[in-house]
Structures are given as structure tokens and as C-alpha cells.
Amino acid sequence: MGRLKEFDEDKAIDGAVDCFWARGYEATSVRDLAEHMGIGGASLYNAYGGKRALFVTVLERYANRSSRERIARLEATGRPRQAIEAFLAEIIDRSLKDRARKGCLLVNSALDVAPHDAEIGKVVAGYLEEIRSFFQRCIEAGRDAGQIPRNIDAVGVSAHLLGVLLGVRVLARTRPDRALLESVVRPALDLLNRPAMPGTRRKIATD
Amino acid sequence: MGRLKEFDEDKAIDGAVDCFWARGYEATSVRDLAEHMGIGGASLYNAYGGKRALFVTVLERYANRSSRERIARLEATGRPRQAIEAFLAEIIDRSLKDRARKGCLLVNSALDVAPHDAEIGKVVAGYLEEIRSFFQRCIEAGRDAGQIPRNIDAVGVSAHLLGVLLGVRVLARTRPDRALLESVVRPALDLLNRPAMPGTRRKIATD
DNA sequence: ACATTTTTAGAGCAATCGATACAAAATACC
DNA sequence: GGTATTTTGTATCGATTGCTCTAAAAATGT
């Protein structure tokens, strides 16, 4: 029943992602959105409800296409420790290739809109938690595979890795320098290669 | 000479800090600013030039009152490793007490306005570099004092600490949970308490 | 007292904001 | 073909944006 949609919904949402990603939520106008989505303002409100509702849709599209895709792809390799390393390496590469300085839409949203909008805040927190639990699964699998020391705390270190990841994405916005970003990450990766016994005096093997 | 200013310049700038801090650059209107500064719109433009120029002034005030104050205070204690620990602990405490979820103005600006404004980007990058170099000085001083293992790379680990710090501030915006934030920080602090390279003969610090 | 300089309040500028009203156009079902 | 339903383009709503203009008010210098 009714007239058919004339625009490509996938391309429209991708256009909306580009808009919000490049300019941020507040700075993006409905007219900007409509233009980059290839539709009129009326169609935008008819199909997506409005700016805020569209933003939630955009967040999910972004999460599916970036972090969830990466998690699924790396986890499927069956090499847990290398998956963590590759995840962080890809983020650094993405940040350095990002000439427009758009950063990560989830991180941008976590600071820009999440604190002022409880619902969006929960959505963003959920996506970040997915990344942390990916790290946790990798650590646990790596322990079982003998790749990662048994005595490291999977929950705690996964939070550490998430924090380091977020730090990289923030720092890259003002200082996209490979040496700097790799320095941020390196100690976290070293942690996975050698035992950590905080507060315990331990002997070091001599060579 | 002409007519004297009738408003308190310090209170006015503090009001502007509160505005930009709570709402972000774009979402803060000149009328909001003027109201919270206790002045009229004309006085704002007369005294500070406009919204953007005022924001640069606000950034400097914020940096002086928060990170620079903290760096000076902790560095003056003469206990480098504890200074690093206290810095991160204070950030966690601040993040948890921050009911309004304002976060850190410098971090917010690094994502919100810095990528779209080269001058402000350099200003923000400079303030972040001040924090990193504080960490570096602490590490070097701690090494000399025997508090911190000699074989850790002061420049690299200072970047790691800055990254962890930024990660904490981002994560706290959507998930202000003490256990989570302390997990982010803990491995970085452990790094300062024990050797980083397996197979290297060295002493364990026991302070 | 007078001229000069600066600050102040208030009105108002063009532009843009998110959102909506309305009717023409396009489809499906009968 | 007729009717119902949805999408579309256009025009526009009131509100708000950053900013400026004007003129009165308040200070100093002579």
C-alpha cells in the first residue's frame, strides 16, 4: 500500500553516518543530513522520525560496520593474543589514515551527546562493553591456548585494554603521530607476553 | 581613561568555564555565557571579542586551575612515583564525584572543537603534552631515586600513562564505576613497580 | 565645565535551527 | 476507475543562533 520509497535506505543512512561522524551531533543540521542522504527534509522525518532518532540508527549502523565487524573478523582467526594486537594496530592505522580527523563516532558520542542523553548514553556504553568483553574473551582463550600468562586478570586487563584504546582515539585527534600512539599501546601488549605479579617480589631469570 | 568595568573578571571567566564545560562549545550560546558570567552581551564582545576568543581564554583558565595546579602540587612533594599514582587517583575521584558528567574540558575539546579548529587544536595538544612531560619527569626522577626500575622507557611509558588517563576520562562519561576505572589504571601503575623486560637481570624496588 | 574614552543596556540584524503543514504524486487493493 | 495509504517537494513555522548598532552612563584629563 502507498507510494514506494524512492531513495536507497542503505546509502541514506551511510550519508547520515558521514554527517554525524564528521561534524558531531549538535553541529550537524537536519538540512545537512537530508542533503548528504539524498532525500528531502520531509522524507527524513517521515522515515526516521527526526534528528535524534536518526542518530540512534546511525550509531547502530556505525557499530555494526566498524567495531562489530572487526571483532567478528579477528575472533574468527582463532589466535586470541594476535587478535588483540591486531585490533589495536588497526585502530592506530585508522587513526593515522584519518585525514579528516573524524576519530571514532562512538568515542565522539561518548563525550558529546551521551552525558546529556541517558538513552544514548546506555547505547554507547553497551557498544564499549562489547569491545571490552571481546578483549576478555581473547585473554581467556589465550590463557587456555598457552599464549597468555595464566596469572593475569582477564576482566581487569580487558578494562585496561579498553582504556588504552579510548586513549589512543582521543590522542590521535590532536596528535596523530605513530610513534606516540604505539608508545601508548606497547606496555599493554607487553603485559600479555609476560607474567604480572603486582605486589609480589619475584625472581627474574638470568641469562 | 573611560568608564570602569563593573563586573568581576575572575568570576565572569569562571562562569564561562562552567558553561563551556557543561554544555560543550557548539551547544553553548552567547546568551547562556553572558547570563552565567553576570554581564550583558555587549560587554562580552567588548571585553573578550566573541565566543571563540572567549573559549581560548576559558581553556587557559581551565588548564591553569586543574592540570597545571595538580602537576605543580604533586611534583612539589618530591615523591615521583607517588605523584603519578596520586595524579591518576585524583582523576578517578574527580570523575566519580562528577554528577553532572562534565568530564574534562580539555578532553572534551580535543574531540569536539580541536579537530575543526587548527589553532585550538594546537592549544589543546600543548596542554596534553604538559601532562605527558610531567609523567616523564616523574619517571626520570623516580628512576634516579630508585623508586622506579631503570630499564623502563620514560618517554614511551609517559605516553602510555597519558593514554590511560584519557581513556579513564572517556570511559567515566558513560560508565562512572570505580572498579572499572581502577582496572584501567592498575596495570600502568604496576609497570612502575616492577621490571618490564623478561630475561634482564635487575633488582626489585622494595620501597 | 568640557572633551575624551570606555563600558553598559537593549534592541535588533540576517541567518539558521528542528520540526511541521499541506497538497501533489505514486503505489496497492477493491 | 475509485479509494486508501504512503512518500515527496515546497513552503513555512516560531525560536534561537552569533553578532552588531546606538545611545546612555560612568570614569579620567584638562
JSON list of N, CA and C in Angstrom, two decimals, chain B residues 111-164:
[
{"chain": "B", "resi": 111, "resn": "LEU", "atom": "N", "xyz": [38.11, 16.44, 21.31]},
{"chain": "B", "resi": 111, "resn": "LEU", "atom": "CA", "xyz": [37.27, 15.71, 20.36]},
{"chain": "B", "resi": 111, "resn": "LEU", "atom": "C", "xyz": [36.25, 16.61, 19.69]},
{"chain": "B", "resi": 112, "resn": "ASP", "atom": "N", "xyz": [35.79, 17.62, 20.40]},
{"chain": "B", "resi": 112, "resn": "ASP", "atom": "CA", "xyz": [34.68, 18.41, 19.92]},
{"chain": "B", "resi": 112, "resn": "ASP", "atom": "C", "xyz": [35.12, 19.52, 18.98]},
{"chain": "B", "resi": 113, "resn": "VAL", "atom": "N", "xyz": [36.06, 20.32, 19.42]},
{"chain": "B", "resi": 113, "resn": "VAL", "atom": "CA", "xyz": [36.39, 21.52, 18.65]},
{"chain": "B", "resi": 113, "resn": "VAL", "atom": "C", "xyz": [37.78, 21.46, 18.04]},
{"chain": "B", "resi": 114, "resn": "ALA", "atom": "N", "xyz": [38.73, 20.79, 18.71]},
{"chain": "B", "resi": 114, "resn": "ALA", "atom": "CA", "xyz": [40.11, 20.78, 18.23]},
{"chain": "B", "resi": 114, "resn": "ALA", "atom": "C", "xyz": [40.23, 20.30, 16.78]},
{"chain": "B", "resi": 115, "resn": "PRO", "atom": "N", "xyz": [39.54, 19.22, 16.38]},
{"chain": "B", "resi": 115, "resn": "PRO", "atom": "CA", "xyz": [39.72, 18.75, 15.01]},
{"chain": "B", "resi": 115, "resn": "PRO", "atom": "C", "xyz": [39.19, 19.71, 13.96]},
{"chain": "B", "resi": 116, "resn": "HIS", "atom": "N", "xyz": [38.32, 20.63, 14.35]},
{"chain": "B", "resi": 116, "resn": "HIS", "atom": "CA", "xyz": [37.75, 21.57, 13.39]},
{"chain": "B", "resi": 116, "resn": "HIS", "atom": "C", "xyz": [38.38, 22.95, 13.48]},
{"chain": "B", "resi": 117, "resn": "ASP", "atom": "N", "xyz": [39.35, 23.10, 14.34]},
{"chain": "B", "resi": 117, "resn": "ASP", "atom": "CA", "xyz": [39.95, 24.42, 14.55]},
{"chain": "B", "resi": 117, "resn": "ASP", "atom": "C", "xyz": [41.42, 24.21, 14.87]},
{"chain": "B", "resi": 118, "resn": "ALA", "atom": "N", "xyz": [42.26, 24.51, 13.87]},
{"chain": "B", "resi": 118, "resn": "ALA", "atom": "CA", "xyz": [43.68, 24.19, 13.99]},
{"chain": "B", "resi": 118, "resn": "ALA", "atom": "C", "xyz": [44.32, 24.89, 15.18]},
{"chain": "B", "resi": 119, "resn": "GLU", "atom": "N", "xyz": [43.97, 26.14, 15.40]},
{"chain": "B", "resi": 119, "resn": "GLU", "atom": "CA", "xyz": [44.62, 26.89, 16.48]},
{"chain": "B", "resi": 119, "resn": "GLU", "atom": "C", "xyz": [44.26, 26.28, 17.84]},
{"chain": "B", "resi": 120, "resn": "ILE", "atom": "N", "xyz": [42.99, 26.04, 18.06]},
{"chain": "B", "resi": 120, "resn": "ILE", "atom": "CA", "xyz": [42.58, 25.44, 19.32]},
{"chain": "B", "resi": 120, "resn": "ILE", "atom": "C", "xyz": [43.14, 24.03, 19.45]},
{"chain": "B", "resi": 121, "resn": "GLY", "atom": "N", "xyz": [43.25, 23.33, 18.32]},
{"chain": "B", "resi": 121, "resn": "GLY", "atom": "CA", "xyz": [43.87, 22.00, 18.35]},
{"chain": "B", "resi": 121, "resn": "GLY", "atom": "C", "xyz": [45.28, 22.05, 18.91]},
{"chain": "B", "resi": 122, "resn": "LYS", "atom": "N", "xyz": [46.04, 23.03, 18.47]},
{"chain": "B", "resi": 122, "resn": "LYS", "atom": "CA", "xyz": [47.41, 23.14, 18.97]},
{"chain": "B", "resi": 122, "resn": "LYS", "atom": "C", "xyz": [47.44, 23.49, 20.45]},
{"chain": "B", "resi": 123, "resn": "VAL", "atom": "N", "xyz": [46.51, 24.34, 20.85]},
{"chain": "B", "resi": 123, "resn": "VAL", "atom": "CA", "xyz": [46.44, 24.72, 22.26]},
{"chain": "B", "resi": 123, "resn": "VAL", "atom": "C", "xyz": [46.16, 23.48, 23.13]},
{"chain": "B", "resi": 124, "resn": "VAL", "atom": "N", "xyz": [45.16, 22.71, 22.71]},
{"chain": "B", "resi": 124, "resn": "VAL", "atom": "CA", "xyz": [44.79, 21.51, 23.48]},
{"chain": "B", "resi": 124, "resn": "VAL", "atom": "C", "xyz": [45.95, 20.51, 23.48]},
{"chain": "B", "resi": 125, "resn": "ALA", "atom": "N", "xyz": [46.55, 20.29, 22.30]},
{"chain": "B", "resi": 125, "resn": "ALA", "atom": "CA", "xyz": [47.68, 19.36, 22.22]},
{"chain": "B", "resi": 125, "resn": "ALA", "atom": "C", "xyz": [48.80, 19.80, 23.16]},
{"chain": "B", "resi": 126, "resn": "GLY", "atom": "N", "xyz": [48.99, 21.10, 23.28]},
{"chain": "B", "resi": 126, "resn": "GLY", "atom": "CA", "xyz": [50.03, 21.61, 24.17]},
{"chain": "B", "resi": 126, "resn": "GLY", "atom": "C", "xyz": [49.74, 21.28, 25.63]},
{"chain": "B", "resi": 127, "resn": "TYR", "atom": "N", "xyz": [48.48, 21.43, 26.03]},
{"chain": "B", "resi": 127, "resn": "TYR", "atom": "CA", "xyz": [48.13, 21.11, 27.42]},
{"chain": "B", "resi": 127, "resn": "TYR", "atom": "C", "xyz": [48.30, 19.62, 27.70]},
{"chain": "B", "resi": 128, "resn": "LEU", "atom": "N", "xyz": [47.93, 18.78, 26.73]},
{"chain": "B", "resi": 128, "resn": "LEU", "atom": "CA", "xyz": [48.11, 17.34, 26.93]},
{"chain": "B", "resi": 128, "resn": "LEU", "atom": "C", "xyz": [49.60, 16.99, 27.00]},
{"chain": "B", "resi": 129, "resn": "GLU", "atom": "N", "xyz": [50.39, 17.66, 26.19]},
{"chain": "B", "resi": 129, "resn": "GLU", "atom": "CA", "xyz": [51.83, 17.42, 26.22]},
{"chain": "B", "resi": 129, "resn": "GLU", "atom": "C", "xyz": [52.42, 17.80, 27.58]},
{"chain": "B", "resi": 130, "resn": "GLU", "atom": "N", "xyz": [51.87, 18.83, 28.19]},
{"chain": "B", "resi": 130, "resn": "GLU", "atom": "CA", "xyz": [52.35, 19.21, 29.53]},
{"chain": "B", "resi": 130, "resn": "GLU", "atom": "C", "xyz": [52.13, 18.07, 30.52]},
{"chain": "B", "resi": 131, "resn": "ILE", "atom": "N", "xyz": [51.02, 17.39, 30.38]},
{"chain": "B", "resi": 131, "resn": "ILE", "atom": "CA", "xyz": [50.73, 16.27, 31.29]},
{"chain": "B", "resi": 131, "resn": "ILE", "atom": "C", "xyz": [51.70, 15.11, 31.01]},
{"chain": "B", "resi": 132, "resn": "ARG", "atom": "N", "xyz": [51.89, 14.82, 29.71]},
{"chain": "B", "resi": 132, "resn": "ARG", "atom": "CA", "xyz": [52.82, 13.73, 29.38]},
{"chain": "B", "resi": 132, "resn": "ARG", "atom": "C", "xyz": [54.22, 14.03, 29.90]},
{"chain": "B", "resi": 133, "resn": "SER", "atom": "N", "xyz": [54.67, 15.25, 29.74]},
{"chain": "B", "resi": 133, "resn": "SER", "atom": "CA", "xyz": [56.04, 15.55, 30.16]},
{"chain": "B", "resi": 133, "resn": "SER", "atom": "C", "xyz": [56.14, 15.55, 31.69]},
{"chain": "B", "resi": 134, "resn": "PHE", "atom": "N", "xyz": [55.04, 15.85, 32.36]},
{"chain": "B", "resi": 134, "resn": "PHE", "atom": "CA", "xyz": [55.02, 15.68, 33.82]},
{"chain": "B", "resi": 134, "resn": "PHE", "atom": "C", "xyz": [55.27, 14.21, 34.18]},
{"chain": "B", "resi": 135, "resn": "PHE", "atom": "N", "xyz": [54.56, 13.31, 33.49]},
{"chain": "B", "resi": 135, "resn": "PHE", "atom": "CA", "xyz": [54.77, 11.88, 33.73]},
{"chain": "B", "resi": 135, "resn": "PHE", "atom": "C", "xyz": [56.23, 11.50, 33.44]},
{"chain": "B", "resi": 136, "resn": "GLN", "atom": "N", "xyz": [56.76, 12.02, 32.36]},
{"chain": "B", "resi": 136, "resn": "GLN", "atom": "CA", "xyz": [58.14, 11.70, 32.00]},
{"chain": "B", "resi": 136, "resn": "GLN", "atom": "C", "xyz": [59.11, 12.17, 33.08]},
{"chain": "B", "resi": 137, "resn": "ARG", "atom": "N", "xyz": [58.92, 13.40, 33.54]},
{"chain": "B", "resi": 137, "resn": "ARG", "atom": "CA", "xyz": [59.81, 13.91, 34.59]},
{"chain": "B", "resi": 137, "resn": "ARG", "atom": "C", "xyz": [59.70, 13.07, 35.86]},
{"chain": "B", "resi": 138, "resn": "CYS", "atom": "N", "xyz": [58.49, 12.64, 36.18]},
{"chain": "B", "resi": 138, "resn": "CYS", "atom": "CA", "xyz": [58.31, 11.81, 37.38]},
{"chain": "B", "resi": 138, "resn": "CYS", "atom": "C", "xyz": [59.04, 10.49, 37.22]},
{"chain": "B", "resi": 139, "resn": "ILE", "atom": "N", "xyz": [58.93, 9.90, 36.02]},
{"chain": "B", "resi": 139, "resn": "ILE", "atom": "CA", "xyz": [59.59, 8.62, 35.80]},
{"chain": "B", "resi": 139, "resn": "ILE", "atom": "C", "xyz": [61.11, 8.77, 35.92]},
{"chain": "B", "resi": 140, "resn": "GLU", "atom": "N", "xyz": [61.64, 9.81, 35.29]},
{"chain": "B", "resi": 140, "resn": "GLU", "atom": "CA", "xyz": [63.09, 10.02, 35.35]},
{"chain": "B", "resi": 140, "resn": "GLU", "atom": "C", "xyz": [63.55, 10.29, 36.77]},
{"chain": "B", "resi": 141, "resn": "ALA", "atom": "N", "xyz": [62.78, 11.12, 37.49]},
{"chain": "B", "resi": 141, "resn": "ALA", "atom": "CA", "xyz": [63.15, 11.40, 38.88]},
{"chain": "B", "resi": 141, "resn": "ALA", "atom": "C", "xyz": [63.01, 10.15, 39.72]},
{"chain": "B", "resi": 142, "resn": "GLY", "atom": "N", "xyz": [61.99, 9.37, 39.46]},
{"chain": "B", "resi": 142, "resn": "GLY", "atom": "CA", "xyz": [61.78, 8.14, 40.22]},
{"chain": "B", "resi": 142, "resn": "GLY", "atom": "C", "xyz": [62.88, 7.12, 39.96]},
{"chain": "B", "resi": 143, "resn": "ARG", "atom": "N", "xyz": [63.36, 7.08, 38.74]},
{"chain": "B", "resi": 143, "resn": "ARG", "atom": "CA", "xyz": [64.49, 6.20, 38.43]},
{"chain": "B", "resi": 143, "resn": "ARG", "atom": "C", "xyz": [65.72, 6.61, 39.22]},
{"chain": "B", "resi": 144, "resn": "ASP", "atom": "N", "xyz": [66.00, 7.90, 39.21]},
{"chain": "B", "resi": 144, "resn": "ASP", "atom": "CA", "xyz": [67.17, 8.39, 39.92]},
{"chain": "B", "resi": 144, "resn": "ASP", "atom": "C", "xyz": [67.05, 8.14, 41.41]},
{"chain": "B", "resi": 145, "resn": "ALA", "atom": "N", "xyz": [65.82, 8.16, 41.91]},
{"chain": "B", "resi": 145, "resn": "ALA", "atom": "CA", "xyz": [65.61, 7.96, 43.35]},
{"chain": "B", "resi": 145, "resn": "ALA", "atom": "C", "xyz": [65.49, 6.49, 43.70]},
{"chain": "B", "resi": 146, "resn": "GLY", "atom": "N", "xyz": [65.59, 5.61, 42.70]},
{"chain": "B", "resi": 146, "resn": "GLY", "atom": "CA", "xyz": [65.49, 4.18, 42.98]},
{"chain": "B", "resi": 146, "resn": "GLY", "atom": "C", "xyz": [64.08, 3.70, 43.21]},
{"chain": "B", "resi": 147, "resn": "GLN", "atom": "N", "xyz": [63.09, 4.55, 42.92]},
{"chain": "B", "resi": 147, "resn": "GLN", "atom": "CA", "xyz": [61.70, 4.17, 43.12]},
{"chain": "B", "resi": 147, "resn": "GLN", "atom": "C", "xyz": [61.16, 3.38, 41.94]},
{"chain": "B", "resi": 148, "resn": "ILE", "atom": "N", "xyz": [61.72, 3.65, 40.77]},
{"chain": "B", "resi": 148, "resn": "ILE", "atom": "CA", "xyz": [61.20, 3.11, 39.53]},
{"chain": "B", "resi": 148, "resn": "ILE", "atom": "C", "xyz": [62.33, 2.39, 38.79]},
{"chain": "B", "resi": 149, "resn": "PRO", "atom": "N", "xyz": [62.03, 1.21, 38.24]},
{"chain": "B", "resi": 149, "resn": "PRO", "atom": "CA", "xyz": [63.05, 0.43, 37.55]},
{"chain": "B", "resi": 149, "resn": "PRO", "atom": "C", "xyz": [63.77, 1.27, 36.48]},
{"chain": "B", "resi": 150, "resn": "ARG", "atom": "N", "xyz": [65.08, 1.07, 36.37]},
{"chain": "B", "resi": 150, "resn": "ARG", "atom": "CA", "xyz": [65.88, 1.87, 35.44]},
{"chain": "B", "resi": 150, "resn": "ARG", "atom": "C", "xyz": [65.58, 1.52, 33.98]},
{"chain": "B", "resi": 151, "resn": "ASN", "atom": "N", "xyz": [65.10, 0.32, 33.74]},
{"chain": "B", "resi": 151, "resn": "ASN", "atom": "CA", "xyz": [65.01, -0.12, 32.35]},
{"chain": "B", "resi": 151, "resn": "ASN", "atom": "C", "xyz": [63.69, 0.25, 31.67]},
{"chain": "B", "resi": 152, "resn": "ILE", "atom": "N", "xyz": [62.88, 1.04, 32.29]},
{"chain": "B", "resi": 152, "resn": "ILE", "atom": "CA", "xyz": [61.68, 1.43, 31.58]},
{"chain": "B", "resi": 152, "resn": "ILE", "atom": "C", "xyz": [61.91, 2.73, 30.82]},
{"chain": "B", "resi": 153, "resn": "ASP", "atom": "N", "xyz": [61.27, 2.82, 29.67]},
{"chain": "B", "resi": 153, "resn": "ASP", "atom": "CA", "xyz": [61.46, 3.95, 28.77]},
{"chain": "B", "resi": 153, "resn": "ASP", "atom": "C", "xyz": [60.58, 5.11, 29.23]},
{"chain": "B", "resi": 154, "resn": "ALA", "atom": "N", "xyz": [61.23, 6.17, 29.71]},
{"chain": "B", "resi": 154, "resn": "ALA", "atom": "CA", "xyz": [60.47, 7.28, 30.31]},
{"chain": "B", "resi": 154, "resn": "ALA", "atom": "C", "xyz": [59.54, 7.93, 29.29]},
{"chain": "B", "resi": 155, "resn": "VAL", "atom": "N", "xyz": [60.03, 8.15, 28.09]},
{"chain": "B", "resi": 155, "resn": "VAL", "atom": "CA", "xyz": [59.20, 8.81, 27.07]},
{"chain": "B", "resi": 155, "resn": "VAL", "atom": "C", "xyz": [58.02, 7.92, 26.70]},
{"chain": "B", "resi": 156, "resn": "GLY", "atom": "N", "xyz": [58.32, 6.65, 26.41]},
{"chain": "B", "resi": 156, "resn": "GLY", "atom": "CA", "xyz": [57.26, 5.74, 25.99]},
{"chain": "B", "resi": 156, "resn": "GLY", "atom": "C", "xyz": [56.21, 5.52, 27.07]},
{"chain": "B", "resi": 157, "resn": "VAL", "atom": "N", "xyz": [56.66, 5.26, 28.28]},
{"chain": "B", "resi": 157, "resn": "VAL", "atom": "CA", "xyz": [55.71, 4.98, 29.35]},
{"chain": "B", "resi": 157, "resn": "VAL", "atom": "C", "xyz": [54.91, 6.23, 29.73]},
{"chain": "B", "resi": 158, "resn": "SER", "atom": "N", "xyz": [55.53, 7.39, 29.60]},
{"chain": "B", "resi": 158, "resn": "SER", "atom": "CA", "xyz": [54.76, 8.62, 29.88]},
{"chain": "B", "resi": 158, "resn": "SER", "atom": "C", "xyz": [53.61, 8.75, 28.87]},
{"chain": "B", "resi": 159, "resn": "ALA", "atom": "N", "xyz": [53.86, 8.38, 27.63]},
{"chain": "B", "resi": 159, "resn": "ALA", "atom": "CA", "xyz": [52.78, 8.40, 26.63]},
{"chain": "B", "resi": 159, "resn": "ALA", "atom": "C", "xyz": [51.70, 7.39, 27.00]},
{"chain": "B", "resi": 160, "resn": "HIS", "atom": "N", "xyz": [52.14, 6.21, 27.46]},
{"chain": "B", "resi": 160, "resn": "HIS", "atom": "CA", "xyz": [51.18, 5.20, 27.90]},
{"chain": "B", "resi": 160, "resn": "HIS", "atom": "C", "xyz": [50.31, 5.74, 29.03]},
{"chain": "B", "resi": 161, "resn": "LEU", "atom": "N", "xyz": [50.93, 6.39, 30.00]},
{"chain": "B", "resi": 161, "resn": "LEU", "atom": "CA", "xyz": [50.17, 6.94, 31.13]},
{"chain": "B", "resi": 161, "resn": "LEU", "atom": "C", "xyz": [49.19, 8.01, 30.67]},
{"chain": "B", "resi": 162, "resn": "LEU", "atom": "N", "xyz": [49.61, 8.84, 29.74]},
{"chain": "B", "resi": 162, "resn": "LEU", "atom": "CA", "xyz": [48.69, 9.85, 29.20]},
{"chain": "B", "resi": 162, "resn": "LEU", "atom": "C", "xyz": [47.51, 9.17, 28.51]},
{"chain": "B", "resi": 163, "resn": "GLY", "atom": "N", "xyz": [47.79, 8.15, 27.73]},
{"chain": "B", "resi": 163, "resn": "GLY", "atom": "CA", "xyz": [46.72, 7.43, 27.06]},
{"chain": "B", "resi": 163, "resn": "GLY", "atom": "C", "xyz": [45.74, 6.82, 28.04]},
{"chain": "B", "resi": 164, "resn": "VAL", "atom": "N", "xyz": [46.28, 6.20, 29.09]},
{"chain": "B", "resi": 164, "resn": "VAL", "atom": "CA", "xyz": [45.42, 5.60, 30.12]},
{"chain": "B", "resi": 164, "resn": "VAL", "atom": "C", "xyz": [44.57, 6.68, 30.79]}
]
